[in-house]
Coordinates of C-alpha atoms and ligand atoms in Angstrom, one line a residue:
X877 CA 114.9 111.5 153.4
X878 CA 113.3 108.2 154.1
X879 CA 110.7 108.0 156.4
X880 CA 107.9 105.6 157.1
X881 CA 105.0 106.3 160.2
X882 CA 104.2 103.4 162.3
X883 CA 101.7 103.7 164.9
X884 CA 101.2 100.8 167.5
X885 CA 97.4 100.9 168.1
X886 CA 96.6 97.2 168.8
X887 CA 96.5 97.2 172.7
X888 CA 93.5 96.5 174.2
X889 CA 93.0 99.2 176.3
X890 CA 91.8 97.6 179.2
X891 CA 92.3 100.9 182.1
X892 CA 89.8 102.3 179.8
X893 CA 86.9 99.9 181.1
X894 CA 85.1 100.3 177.4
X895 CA 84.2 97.8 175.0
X896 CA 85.3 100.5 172.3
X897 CA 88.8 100.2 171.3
X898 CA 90.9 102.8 173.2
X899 CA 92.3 104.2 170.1
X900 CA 88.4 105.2 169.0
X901 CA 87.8 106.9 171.9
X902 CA 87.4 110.4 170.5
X903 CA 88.7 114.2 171.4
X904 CA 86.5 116.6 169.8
X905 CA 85.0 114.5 167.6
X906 CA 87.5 112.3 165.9
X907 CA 89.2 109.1 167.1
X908 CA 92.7 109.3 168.6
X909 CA 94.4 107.7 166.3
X910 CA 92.9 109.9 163.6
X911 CA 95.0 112.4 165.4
X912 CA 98.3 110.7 165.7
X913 CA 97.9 109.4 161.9
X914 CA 97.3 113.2 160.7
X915 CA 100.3 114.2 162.5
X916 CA 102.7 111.9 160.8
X917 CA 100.9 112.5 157.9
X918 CA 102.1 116.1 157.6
X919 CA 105.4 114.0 158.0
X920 CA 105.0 113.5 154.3
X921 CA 106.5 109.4 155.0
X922 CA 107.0 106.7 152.4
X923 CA 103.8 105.5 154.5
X924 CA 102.2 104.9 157.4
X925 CA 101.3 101.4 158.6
X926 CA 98.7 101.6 162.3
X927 CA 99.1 98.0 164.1
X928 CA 95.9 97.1 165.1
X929 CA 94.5 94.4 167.0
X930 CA 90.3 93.3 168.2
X931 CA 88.1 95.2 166.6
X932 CA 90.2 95.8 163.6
X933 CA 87.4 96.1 161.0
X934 CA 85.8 99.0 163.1
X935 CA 89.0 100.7 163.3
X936 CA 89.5 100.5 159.5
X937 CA 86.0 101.5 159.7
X938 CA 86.3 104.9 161.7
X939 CA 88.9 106.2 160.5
X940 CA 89.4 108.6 157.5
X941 CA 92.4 107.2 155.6
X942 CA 95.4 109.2 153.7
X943 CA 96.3 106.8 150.9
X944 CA 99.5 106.2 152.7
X945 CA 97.9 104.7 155.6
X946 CA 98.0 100.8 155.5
X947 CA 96.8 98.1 158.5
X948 CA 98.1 95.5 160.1
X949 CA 96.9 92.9 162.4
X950 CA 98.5 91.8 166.1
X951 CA 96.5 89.0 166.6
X952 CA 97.3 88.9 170.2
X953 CA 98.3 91.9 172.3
X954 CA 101.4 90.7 173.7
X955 CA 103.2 94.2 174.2
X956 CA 104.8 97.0 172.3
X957 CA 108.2 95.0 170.9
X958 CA 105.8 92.5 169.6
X959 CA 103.4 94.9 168.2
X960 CA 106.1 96.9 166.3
X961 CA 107.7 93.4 164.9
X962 CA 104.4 92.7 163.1
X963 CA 105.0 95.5 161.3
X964 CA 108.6 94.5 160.1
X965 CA 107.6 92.2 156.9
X966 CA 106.1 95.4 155.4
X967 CA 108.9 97.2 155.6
X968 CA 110.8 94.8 154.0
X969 CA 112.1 96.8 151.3
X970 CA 112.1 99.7 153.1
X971 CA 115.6 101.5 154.0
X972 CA 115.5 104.9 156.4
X973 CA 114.1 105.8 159.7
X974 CA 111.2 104.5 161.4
X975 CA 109.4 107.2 163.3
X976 CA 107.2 104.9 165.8
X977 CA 104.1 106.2 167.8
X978 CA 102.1 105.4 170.3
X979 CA 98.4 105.4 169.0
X980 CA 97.5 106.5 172.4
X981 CA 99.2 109.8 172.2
X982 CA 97.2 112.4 170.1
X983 CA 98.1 115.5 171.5
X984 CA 102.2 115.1 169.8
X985 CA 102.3 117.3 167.3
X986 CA 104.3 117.8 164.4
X987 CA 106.8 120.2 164.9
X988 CA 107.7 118.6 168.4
X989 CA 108.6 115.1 165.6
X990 CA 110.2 116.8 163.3
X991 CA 112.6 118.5 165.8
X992 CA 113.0 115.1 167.2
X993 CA 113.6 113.7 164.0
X994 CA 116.3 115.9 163.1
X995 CA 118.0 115.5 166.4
X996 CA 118.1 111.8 165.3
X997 CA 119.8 112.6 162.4
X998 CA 122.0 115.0 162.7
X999 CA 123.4 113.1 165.6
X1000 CA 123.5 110.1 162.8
X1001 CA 121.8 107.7 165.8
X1002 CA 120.8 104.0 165.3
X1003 CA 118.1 104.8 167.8
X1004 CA 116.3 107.7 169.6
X1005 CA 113.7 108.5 171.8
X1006 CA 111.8 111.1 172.7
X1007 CA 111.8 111.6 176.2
X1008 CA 110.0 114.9 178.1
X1009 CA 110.1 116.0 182.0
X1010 CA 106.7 114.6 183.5
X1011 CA 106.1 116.5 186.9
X1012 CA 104.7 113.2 187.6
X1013 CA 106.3 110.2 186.2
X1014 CA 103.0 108.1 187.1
X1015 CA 103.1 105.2 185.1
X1016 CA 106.0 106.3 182.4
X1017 CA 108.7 104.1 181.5
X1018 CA 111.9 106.1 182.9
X1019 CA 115.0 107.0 181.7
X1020 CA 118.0 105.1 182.6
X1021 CA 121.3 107.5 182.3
X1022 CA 124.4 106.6 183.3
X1023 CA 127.0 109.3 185.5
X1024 CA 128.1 110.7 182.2
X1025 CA 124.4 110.8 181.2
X1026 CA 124.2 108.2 178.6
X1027 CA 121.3 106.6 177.9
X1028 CA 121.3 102.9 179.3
X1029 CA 117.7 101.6 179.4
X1030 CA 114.1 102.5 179.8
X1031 CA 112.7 100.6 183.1
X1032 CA 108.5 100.3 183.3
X1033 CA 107.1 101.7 186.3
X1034 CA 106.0 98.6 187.5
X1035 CA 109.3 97.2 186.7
X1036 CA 110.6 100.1 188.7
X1037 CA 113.0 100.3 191.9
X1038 CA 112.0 103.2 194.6
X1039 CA 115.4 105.1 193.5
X1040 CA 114.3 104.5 189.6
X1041 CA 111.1 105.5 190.0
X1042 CA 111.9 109.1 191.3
X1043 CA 113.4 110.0 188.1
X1044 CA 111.3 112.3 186.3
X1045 CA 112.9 112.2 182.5
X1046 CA 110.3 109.6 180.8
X1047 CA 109.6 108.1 177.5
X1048 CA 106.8 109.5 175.8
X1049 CA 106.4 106.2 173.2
X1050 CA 108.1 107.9 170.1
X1051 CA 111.4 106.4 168.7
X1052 CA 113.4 107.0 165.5
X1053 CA 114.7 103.2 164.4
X1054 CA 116.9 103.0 161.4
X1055 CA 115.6 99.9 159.3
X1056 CA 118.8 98.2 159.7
X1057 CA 117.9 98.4 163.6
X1058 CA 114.6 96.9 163.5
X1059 CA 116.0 92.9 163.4
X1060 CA 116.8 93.7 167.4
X1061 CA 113.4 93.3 168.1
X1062 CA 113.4 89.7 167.6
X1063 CA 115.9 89.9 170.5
X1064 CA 113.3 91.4 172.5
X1065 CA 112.6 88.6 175.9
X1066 CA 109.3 88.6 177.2
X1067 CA 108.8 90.2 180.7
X1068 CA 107.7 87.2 182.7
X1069 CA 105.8 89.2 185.1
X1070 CA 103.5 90.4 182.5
X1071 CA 104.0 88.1 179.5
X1072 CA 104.8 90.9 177.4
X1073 CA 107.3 92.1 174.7
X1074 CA 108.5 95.6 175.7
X1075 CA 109.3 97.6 172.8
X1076 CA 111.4 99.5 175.7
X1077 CA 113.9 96.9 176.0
X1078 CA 115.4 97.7 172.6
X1079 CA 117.1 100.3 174.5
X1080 CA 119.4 98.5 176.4
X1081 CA 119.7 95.7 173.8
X1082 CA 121.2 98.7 171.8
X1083 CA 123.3 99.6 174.2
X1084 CA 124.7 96.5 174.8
X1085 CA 125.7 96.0 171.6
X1086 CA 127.8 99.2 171.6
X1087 CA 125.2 101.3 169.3
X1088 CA 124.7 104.6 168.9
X1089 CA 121.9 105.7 170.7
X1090 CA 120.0 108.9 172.9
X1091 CA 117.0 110.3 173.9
X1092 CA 116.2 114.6 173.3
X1093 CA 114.2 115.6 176.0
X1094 CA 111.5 117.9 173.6
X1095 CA 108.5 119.7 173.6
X1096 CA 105.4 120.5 176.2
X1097 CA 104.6 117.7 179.3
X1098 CA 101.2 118.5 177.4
X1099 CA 101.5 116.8 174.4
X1100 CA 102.8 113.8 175.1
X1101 CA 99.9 112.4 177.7
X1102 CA 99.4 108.9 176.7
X1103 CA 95.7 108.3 177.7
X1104 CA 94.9 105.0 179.3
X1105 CA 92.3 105.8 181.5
X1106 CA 89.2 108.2 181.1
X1107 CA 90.4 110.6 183.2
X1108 CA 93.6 110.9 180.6
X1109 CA 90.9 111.1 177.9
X1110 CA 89.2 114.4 179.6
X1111 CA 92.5 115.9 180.3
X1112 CA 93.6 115.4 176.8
X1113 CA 90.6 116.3 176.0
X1114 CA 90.4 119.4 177.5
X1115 CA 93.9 120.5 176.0
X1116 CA 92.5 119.5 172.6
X1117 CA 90.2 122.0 173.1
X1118 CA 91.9 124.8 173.7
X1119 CA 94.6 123.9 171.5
X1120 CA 91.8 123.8 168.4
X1121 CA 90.0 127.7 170.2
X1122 CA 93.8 129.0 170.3
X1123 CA 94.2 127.7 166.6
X1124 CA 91.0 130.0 165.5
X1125 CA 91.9 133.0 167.8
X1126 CA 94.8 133.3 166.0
X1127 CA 92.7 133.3 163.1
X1128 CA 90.8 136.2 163.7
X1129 CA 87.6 134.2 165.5
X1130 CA 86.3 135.9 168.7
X1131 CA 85.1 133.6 171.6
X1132 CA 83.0 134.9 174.0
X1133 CA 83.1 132.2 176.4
X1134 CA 85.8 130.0 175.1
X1135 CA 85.6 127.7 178.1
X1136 CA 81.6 127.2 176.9
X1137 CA 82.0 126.3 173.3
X1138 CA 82.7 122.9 171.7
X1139 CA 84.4 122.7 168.5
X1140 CA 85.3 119.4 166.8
X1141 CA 88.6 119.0 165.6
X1142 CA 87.6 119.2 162.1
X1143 CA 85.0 122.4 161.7
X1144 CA 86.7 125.5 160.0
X1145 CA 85.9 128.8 160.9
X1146 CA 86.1 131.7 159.3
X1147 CA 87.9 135.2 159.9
X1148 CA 85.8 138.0 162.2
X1149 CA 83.5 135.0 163.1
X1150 CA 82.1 135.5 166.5
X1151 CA 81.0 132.7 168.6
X1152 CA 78.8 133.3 171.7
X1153 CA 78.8 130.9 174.7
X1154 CA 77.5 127.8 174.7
X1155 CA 78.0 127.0 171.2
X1156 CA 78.4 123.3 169.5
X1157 CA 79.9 123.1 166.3
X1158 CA 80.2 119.2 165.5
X1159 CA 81.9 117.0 162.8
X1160 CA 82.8 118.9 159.4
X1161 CA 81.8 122.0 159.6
X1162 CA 82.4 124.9 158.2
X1163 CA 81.6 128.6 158.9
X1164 CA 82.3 131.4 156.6
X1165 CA 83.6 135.0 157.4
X1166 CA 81.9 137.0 159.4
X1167 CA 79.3 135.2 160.3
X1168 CA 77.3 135.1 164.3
X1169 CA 76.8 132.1 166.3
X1170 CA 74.2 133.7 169.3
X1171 CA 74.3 131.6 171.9
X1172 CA 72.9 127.8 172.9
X1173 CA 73.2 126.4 169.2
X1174 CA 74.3 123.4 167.6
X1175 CA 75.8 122.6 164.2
X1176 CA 76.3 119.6 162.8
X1177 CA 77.9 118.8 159.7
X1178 CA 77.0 121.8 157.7
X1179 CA 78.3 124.8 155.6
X1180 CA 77.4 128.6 157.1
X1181 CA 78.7 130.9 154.4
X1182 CA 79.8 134.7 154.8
X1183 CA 78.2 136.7 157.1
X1184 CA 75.1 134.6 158.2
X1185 CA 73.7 135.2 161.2
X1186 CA 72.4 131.9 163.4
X1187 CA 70.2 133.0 166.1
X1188 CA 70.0 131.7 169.9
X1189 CA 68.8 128.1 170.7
X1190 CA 69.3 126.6 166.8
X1191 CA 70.1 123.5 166.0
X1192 CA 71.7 123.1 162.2
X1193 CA 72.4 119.4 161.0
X1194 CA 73.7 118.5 157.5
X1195 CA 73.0 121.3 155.4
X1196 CA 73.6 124.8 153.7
X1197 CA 73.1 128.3 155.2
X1198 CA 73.8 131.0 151.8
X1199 CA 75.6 133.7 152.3
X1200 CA 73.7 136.7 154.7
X1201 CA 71.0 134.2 155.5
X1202 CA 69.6 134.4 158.9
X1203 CA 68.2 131.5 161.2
X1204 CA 66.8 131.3 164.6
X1205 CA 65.7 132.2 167.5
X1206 CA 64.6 128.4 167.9
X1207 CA 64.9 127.0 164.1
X1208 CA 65.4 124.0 163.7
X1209 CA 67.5 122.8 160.0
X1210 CA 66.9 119.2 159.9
X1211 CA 69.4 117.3 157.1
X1212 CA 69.3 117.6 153.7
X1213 CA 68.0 121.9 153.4
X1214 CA 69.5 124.6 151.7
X1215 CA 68.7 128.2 153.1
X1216 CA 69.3 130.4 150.2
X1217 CA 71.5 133.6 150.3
X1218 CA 69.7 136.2 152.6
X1219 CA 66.7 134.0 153.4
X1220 CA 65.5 133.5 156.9
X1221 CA 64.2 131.3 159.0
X1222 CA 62.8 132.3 162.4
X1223 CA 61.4 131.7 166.0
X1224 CA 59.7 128.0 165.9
X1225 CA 60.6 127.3 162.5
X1226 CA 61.4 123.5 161.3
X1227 CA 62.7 122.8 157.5
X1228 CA 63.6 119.4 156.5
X1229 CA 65.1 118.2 153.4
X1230 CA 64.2 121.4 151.6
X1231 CA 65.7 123.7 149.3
X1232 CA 64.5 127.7 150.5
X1233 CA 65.3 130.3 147.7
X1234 CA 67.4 133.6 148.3
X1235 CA 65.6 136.3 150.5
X1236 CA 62.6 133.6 151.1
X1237 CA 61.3 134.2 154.5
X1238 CA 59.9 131.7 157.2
X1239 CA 59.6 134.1 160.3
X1240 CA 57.6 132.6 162.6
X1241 CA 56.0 128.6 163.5
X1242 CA 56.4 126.9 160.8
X1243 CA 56.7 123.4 159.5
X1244 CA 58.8 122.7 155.5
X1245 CA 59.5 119.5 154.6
X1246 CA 60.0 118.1 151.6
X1247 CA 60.1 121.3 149.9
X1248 CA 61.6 123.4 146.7
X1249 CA 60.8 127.3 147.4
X1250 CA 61.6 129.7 145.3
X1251 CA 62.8 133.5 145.5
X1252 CA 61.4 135.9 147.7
X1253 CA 58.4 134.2 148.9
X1254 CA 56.8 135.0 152.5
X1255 CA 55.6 132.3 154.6
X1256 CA 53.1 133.1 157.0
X1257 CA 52.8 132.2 160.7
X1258 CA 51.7 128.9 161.0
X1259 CA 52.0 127.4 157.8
X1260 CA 52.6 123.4 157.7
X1261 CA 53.7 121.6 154.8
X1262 CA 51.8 118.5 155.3
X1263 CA 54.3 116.4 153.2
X1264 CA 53.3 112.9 154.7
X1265 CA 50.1 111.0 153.9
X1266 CA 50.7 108.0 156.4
X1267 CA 52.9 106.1 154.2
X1268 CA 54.6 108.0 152.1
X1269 CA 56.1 111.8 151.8
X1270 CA 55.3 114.4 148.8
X1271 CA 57.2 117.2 147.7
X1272 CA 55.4 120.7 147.9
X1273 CA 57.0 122.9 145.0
X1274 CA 56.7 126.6 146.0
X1275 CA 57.6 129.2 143.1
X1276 CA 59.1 132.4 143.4
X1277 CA 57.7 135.5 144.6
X1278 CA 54.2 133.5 146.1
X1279 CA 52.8 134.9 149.4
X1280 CA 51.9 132.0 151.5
X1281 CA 49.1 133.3 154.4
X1282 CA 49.3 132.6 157.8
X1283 CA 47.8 129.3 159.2
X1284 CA 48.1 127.6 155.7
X1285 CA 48.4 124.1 155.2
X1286 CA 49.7 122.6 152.0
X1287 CA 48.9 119.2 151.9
X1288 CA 51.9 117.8 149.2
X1289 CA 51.9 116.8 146.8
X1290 CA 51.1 120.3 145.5
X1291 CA 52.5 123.2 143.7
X1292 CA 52.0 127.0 144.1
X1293 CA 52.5 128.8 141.0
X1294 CA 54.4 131.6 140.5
X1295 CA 53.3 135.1 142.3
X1296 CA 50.2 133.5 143.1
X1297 CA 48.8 134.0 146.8
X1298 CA 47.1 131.8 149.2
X1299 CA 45.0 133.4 151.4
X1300 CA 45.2 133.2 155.2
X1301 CA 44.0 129.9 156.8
X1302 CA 43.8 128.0 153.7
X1303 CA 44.4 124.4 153.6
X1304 CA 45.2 123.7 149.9
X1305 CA 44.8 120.5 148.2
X1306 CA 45.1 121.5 144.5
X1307 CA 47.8 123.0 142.6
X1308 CA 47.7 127.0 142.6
X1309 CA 48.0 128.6 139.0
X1310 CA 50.7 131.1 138.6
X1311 CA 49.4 134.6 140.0
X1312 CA 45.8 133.6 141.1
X1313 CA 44.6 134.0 144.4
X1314 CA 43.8 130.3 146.2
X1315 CA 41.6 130.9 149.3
X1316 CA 40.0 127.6 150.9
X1317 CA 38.4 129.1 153.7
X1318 CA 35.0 128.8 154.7
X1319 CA 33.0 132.1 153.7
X1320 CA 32.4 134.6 157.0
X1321 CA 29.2 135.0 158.4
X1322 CA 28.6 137.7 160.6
X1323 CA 25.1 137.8 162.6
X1324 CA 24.2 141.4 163.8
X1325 CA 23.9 141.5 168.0
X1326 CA 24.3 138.7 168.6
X1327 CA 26.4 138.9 171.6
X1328 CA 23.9 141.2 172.8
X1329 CA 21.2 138.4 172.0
X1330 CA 23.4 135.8 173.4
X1331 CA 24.2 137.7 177.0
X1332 CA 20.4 138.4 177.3
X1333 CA 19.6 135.0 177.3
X1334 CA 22.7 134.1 179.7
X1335 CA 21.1 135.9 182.3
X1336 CA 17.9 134.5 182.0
X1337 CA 19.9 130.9 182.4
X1338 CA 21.9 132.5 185.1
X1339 CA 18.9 134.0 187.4
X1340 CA 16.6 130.8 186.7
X1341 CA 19.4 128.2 187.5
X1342 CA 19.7 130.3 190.9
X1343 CA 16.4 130.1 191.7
X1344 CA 16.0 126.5 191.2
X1345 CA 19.1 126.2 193.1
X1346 CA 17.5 128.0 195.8
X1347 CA 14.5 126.1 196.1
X1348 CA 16.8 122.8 195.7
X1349 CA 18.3 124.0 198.6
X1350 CA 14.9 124.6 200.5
X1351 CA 14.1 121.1 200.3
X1352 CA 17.1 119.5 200.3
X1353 CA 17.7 120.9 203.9
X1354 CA 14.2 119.6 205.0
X1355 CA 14.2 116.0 203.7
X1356 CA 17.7 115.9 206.1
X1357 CA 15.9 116.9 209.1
X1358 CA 13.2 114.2 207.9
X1359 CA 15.7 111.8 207.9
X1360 CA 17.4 113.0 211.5
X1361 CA 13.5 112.9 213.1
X1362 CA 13.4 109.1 211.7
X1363 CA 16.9 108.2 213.1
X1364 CA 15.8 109.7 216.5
X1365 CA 12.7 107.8 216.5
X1366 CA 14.4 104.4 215.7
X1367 CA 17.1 104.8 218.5
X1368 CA 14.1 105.3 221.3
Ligands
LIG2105 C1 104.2 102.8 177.0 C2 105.7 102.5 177.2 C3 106.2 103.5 178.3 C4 105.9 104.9 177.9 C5 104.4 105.1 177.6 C6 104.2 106.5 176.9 C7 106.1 100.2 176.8 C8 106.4 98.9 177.3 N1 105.9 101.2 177.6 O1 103.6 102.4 178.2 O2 107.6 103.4 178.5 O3 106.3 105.8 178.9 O4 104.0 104.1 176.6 O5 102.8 106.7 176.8 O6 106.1 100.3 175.6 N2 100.0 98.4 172.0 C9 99.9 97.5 171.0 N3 100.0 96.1 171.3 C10 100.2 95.7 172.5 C11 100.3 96.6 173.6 C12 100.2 97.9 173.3 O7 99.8 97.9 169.8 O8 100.3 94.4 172.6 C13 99.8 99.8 171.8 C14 98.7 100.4 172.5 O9 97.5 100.3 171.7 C15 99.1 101.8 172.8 C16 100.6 101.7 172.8 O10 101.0 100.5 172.2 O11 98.7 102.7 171.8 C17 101.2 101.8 174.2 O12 100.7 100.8 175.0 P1 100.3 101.0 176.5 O13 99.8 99.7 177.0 O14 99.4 102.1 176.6 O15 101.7 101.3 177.1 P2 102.0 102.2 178.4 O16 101.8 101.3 179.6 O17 101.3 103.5 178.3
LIG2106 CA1 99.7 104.3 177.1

C-alpha cells in the first residue's frame, strides 16, 4: 500500500505565548513533532514531508530525522488548507493515501492510525477523518452529520452556531486523502473572519461534489489533545508520562513512586530495574537489568549496565557505569567517565572525564579529573587530582593495583606506577615508579610533655593576666570617681 506522512507543523503557535515554535515545545524531553513524526514513522510511508513555517532552520535543527522525513516551507501561516497545499508539488508523482497530522498532536499513536487507515480503505473512501468523542468540545472543529448520519462538513468552534457547538463528535486533525483528492484544496476559500485556509473545508467541498467520504470515531479522548496552550502541554504532558512508566511496568521495571519519577521519552530501561522516588532519568539513557536507582538522582545521557547500583542524591551526566558498579550516596559523574565493572564511587565523590578501572574504589571525598585508573586501586579519603595548573588541564595516569592514601594530592601531570603506594597526606609532584612507596610528607616530630609544659605555662598567663586585670580594675574605678569629683566641682 501507498502511503506518505504529512504533518502540518508551520503554525505559529501563538496561545502558547513562547518565542519557541509550538511544535518544539517538548514532553519528556523531545519535541512534539519528534513524536508525531515517530508515529508515522512506524507507518513505514513512501515518506514523510513536516510543513514548517518561522523558525524552520531550528526545527530542522531539533529534530532527529528518519531518512524519510523531508521539510517544507509555509512562508506565511495562512491556515491548515494552505499549509497542506504546500506540500502538494512534492507529491507530484505520488499515487495513494495521504495520512495528514496535526504536528500539534503527539499523544496519537500508531495503532489508533492504522485502524483508521484501514477503515479508510476498506470502505474505499476519497476522504476520512478521524473524529473522537471530546467530553468537552472546547475549541474542536465539529462534526457535521446529516439525519441519516452522513458526514456533511466540519464547522470551527468560532465558526460555530449554539446548536453546532453542543455536538461533541470532533475532528482530531488526522485525515486519509487519496492523491487524486488533494487538487480540491485549491478550492479551498479563505475564511474572511480570520484570513485563513481551513483544511476543514475540504469536507464539505467533497461532499458537494458527490464524493465518497466519513469520519471513524477511534481511539482514547487522550490521544488526540491537540496542545495549543501550556496548560494542553502539561496535560499531555502528564499522559506522556504515564504512558512511557506504563510502557516499562509492563516491562518488568518497578516504580516506587511512579508519580515522582521523570523519564524522557527516549531512556530504556532494563528488566527487574527498580526505580525509587524522585528519580530523573533524562535524554538517551539507558539502564541495564537489574540495576537500583535510590532515590533523588539524576541521569543524563548515559549507559548503567546490569546490575549497578546508583546510590541516593547522584547525579550521572554523559557517561558509562560497567556492569555491578556502584555510585553514590552524593557522587557526582561529570561527562566524559567510565566507571569500570564493579568499581565504586562513593559519598562526596566527583570524577570528570576519567576512565576508573574494574573494582577501583573511590569511597569517600574525592576529586578525579582528567584521569586513566587502572584495576583495583583504592583511593583514599580526600584525595584530589589537581589536574589544572591555571591554564591548562593534565591527565593523572593511575596504574593498576596502586594504593592512593588519604588526603593525597596528585598534582597532573603525573603517573603512579603500577602497585606502587603513596603514603597518606602526600602531595606528589613526580612520577611514582612501579611498586615503590612515594611519601611527601614532612617527617614527625614528637616533643615529650609538652602539653604538660605547655598547660603549666597557661596558667601562669591565666593567673597573671587576672591579676593585672584586677588591679586595672582598681584604678580604672578610681580615675572615674576623679573624673565625677571634677564634674561636680565645675557645675558649682
Ligand atoms: C485544528 C482544526 C480543528 C481540529 C483541531 C484538532 C483547522 C482549521 N482546524 O484546529 O478542526 O479539531 O485542529 O487539534 O484545521 N498549521 C500550519 N499552518 C498554518 C496553521 C496551522 O502548519 O497556517 C499547523 C499548526 O502548526 C498545527 C496544526 O496545523 O500543528 C493545527 O493548527 P492549529 O492552529 O493548532 O488548529 P486548531 O485551531 O487546533
Ligand atoms: Ca491545535
Amino acid at each position: 500500500m501507498n502511503l506518505a506522512g504529512i504533518v502540518l507543523a508551520a503554525g505559529l503557535g501563538k496561545r502558547m505565548n513562547s518565542s519557541l515554535p509550538k511544535v518544539l515545545h517538548t514532553l519528556h524531553g523531545a519535541p512534539m513533532l519528534q513524536y508525531v513524526v515517530d508515529t508515522l514513522q512506524k507507518l513505514k510511508p513512501e515518506k514523510i514531508i513536516a510543513v514548517i513555517g518561522k523558525h524552520a532552520g531550528l526545527i530542522r535543527a531539533s529534530m532527529q530525522n528518519p531518512g524519510t522525513l523531508s521539510y517544507v516551507e509555509q512562508r506565511e501561516p495562512k491556515g491548515t488548507g494552505d499549509a497542506l497545499l504546500q506540500a502538494v508539488p512534492y507529491l507530484k508523482n505520488f499515487h495513494g493515501t495521504a495520512v495528514v497530522v496535526n504536528g500539534d498532536t503527539p499523544l496519537i499513536t500508531e495503532k489508533t492510525i492504522r485502524k483508521f487507515l484501514t477503515q479508510h480503505r476498506r470502505k474505499k473512501h476519497v476522504l476520512s477523518l478521524l473524529s473522537f468523542i471530546a467530553a468537552d468540545p472546547g475549541s474542536y472543529g465539529r462534526i457535521m452529520r446529516d439525519k441519516q448520519g452522513n458526514v456533511m462538513s466540519i464547522v470551527e468552534n468560532r465558526d460555530a452556531t449554539a446548536t453546532q457547538s453542543e455536538v461533541r463528535e470532533v475532528n482530531s486533525g488526522v485525515y486519509a486523502i487519496e492523491s487524486k483528492a488533494l487538487r480540491l484544496l485549491k478550492e479551498i476559500k479563505m475564511n474572511k473572519a480570520t484570513g485563513e485556509y481551513y483544511l476543514t473545508d475540504i469536507v464539505h467541498i467533497a461532499r458537494d461534489k458527490g464524493m465518497a467520504i466519513d469520519a471513524f470515531c477511534i481511539g482514547s479522548e487522550d490521544e488526540f489533545i491537540g496542545v495549543n496552550t501550556r496548560q494542553d502541554l502539561d496535560k499531555a504532558g502528564s499522559l506522556m508520562k504515564f504512558r512511557i512508566i506504563g510502557k516499562w511496568c509492563d516491562h518488568g521495571v518497578t516504580f516506587i513512586d511512579a508519580g515522582s519519577v521523570f523519564i524522557s521519552a527516549n531512556s530504556l530501561i532494563g528488566q527487574g530495574t527498580i526505580i525509587y522516588p524522585n528519580v530523573h532519568i533524562e535524554g538517551a539513557t539507558k539502564i541495564g537489568r537489574r540495576c537500583a536507582i535510590f532515590p533523588n538522582v539524576r541521569i543524563l545521557d548515559s549507559i548503567i549496565e546490569d546490575d549497578a547500583t546508583i546510590k541516593d542524591s547522584t547525579l550521572i551526566e554523559k557517561s558509562i557505569v560497567k556492569k555491578k558498579a556502584s555510585v553514590g550516596p552524593f557522587a557526582h559523574i561529570r561527562p566524559g567517565c567510565t566507571i569500570g565493572e564493579n568499581a565504586k564511587i562513593g559519598n562526596f565523590v566527583e570524577v570528570k572525564n576519567a576512565m576508573i578501572g574494574p573494582d577501583t574504589k573511590a569511597s569517600h571525598l574525592s576529586y578525579l579529573g582528567d584521569a586513566k585508573i587502572g584495576k583495583g586501586v583504592n583511593i583514599g579519603a580526600g584525595t584530589i587530582i589537581c589536574n589544572y595548573d591555571g591554564f591548562k588541564k593534565h591527565i593523572t595516569s593511575i596504574e593498576n593495583n596502586v594504593f592512593i592514601g588519604s588526603d593525597s594530592q596528585l598534582i597532573a601531570p603525573v603517573t603512579i606506577g603500577q602497585g606502587s603506594i603513596v603514603g597518606a597526606g602526600s602531595t606528589i609532584t613526580k612520577d611514582v615508579p612501579a611498586n615503590a612507596l612515594a611519601l611527601s610528607r614532612v617527617e614527625q616530630t614528637n616533643i615529650e610533655n609538652w602539653t604538660l609544659r605547655r598547660k603549666k605555662s597557661r596558667q601562669y598567663v591565666v593567673d597573671s593576666k587576672q591579676q593585672r586585670g584586677s588591679r586595672q580594675y582598681v584604678a580604672d574605678s578610681r580615675q572615674e570617681k576623679r573624673k565625677t569629683k571634677t564634674r561636680h566641682k565645675d557645675k558649682d
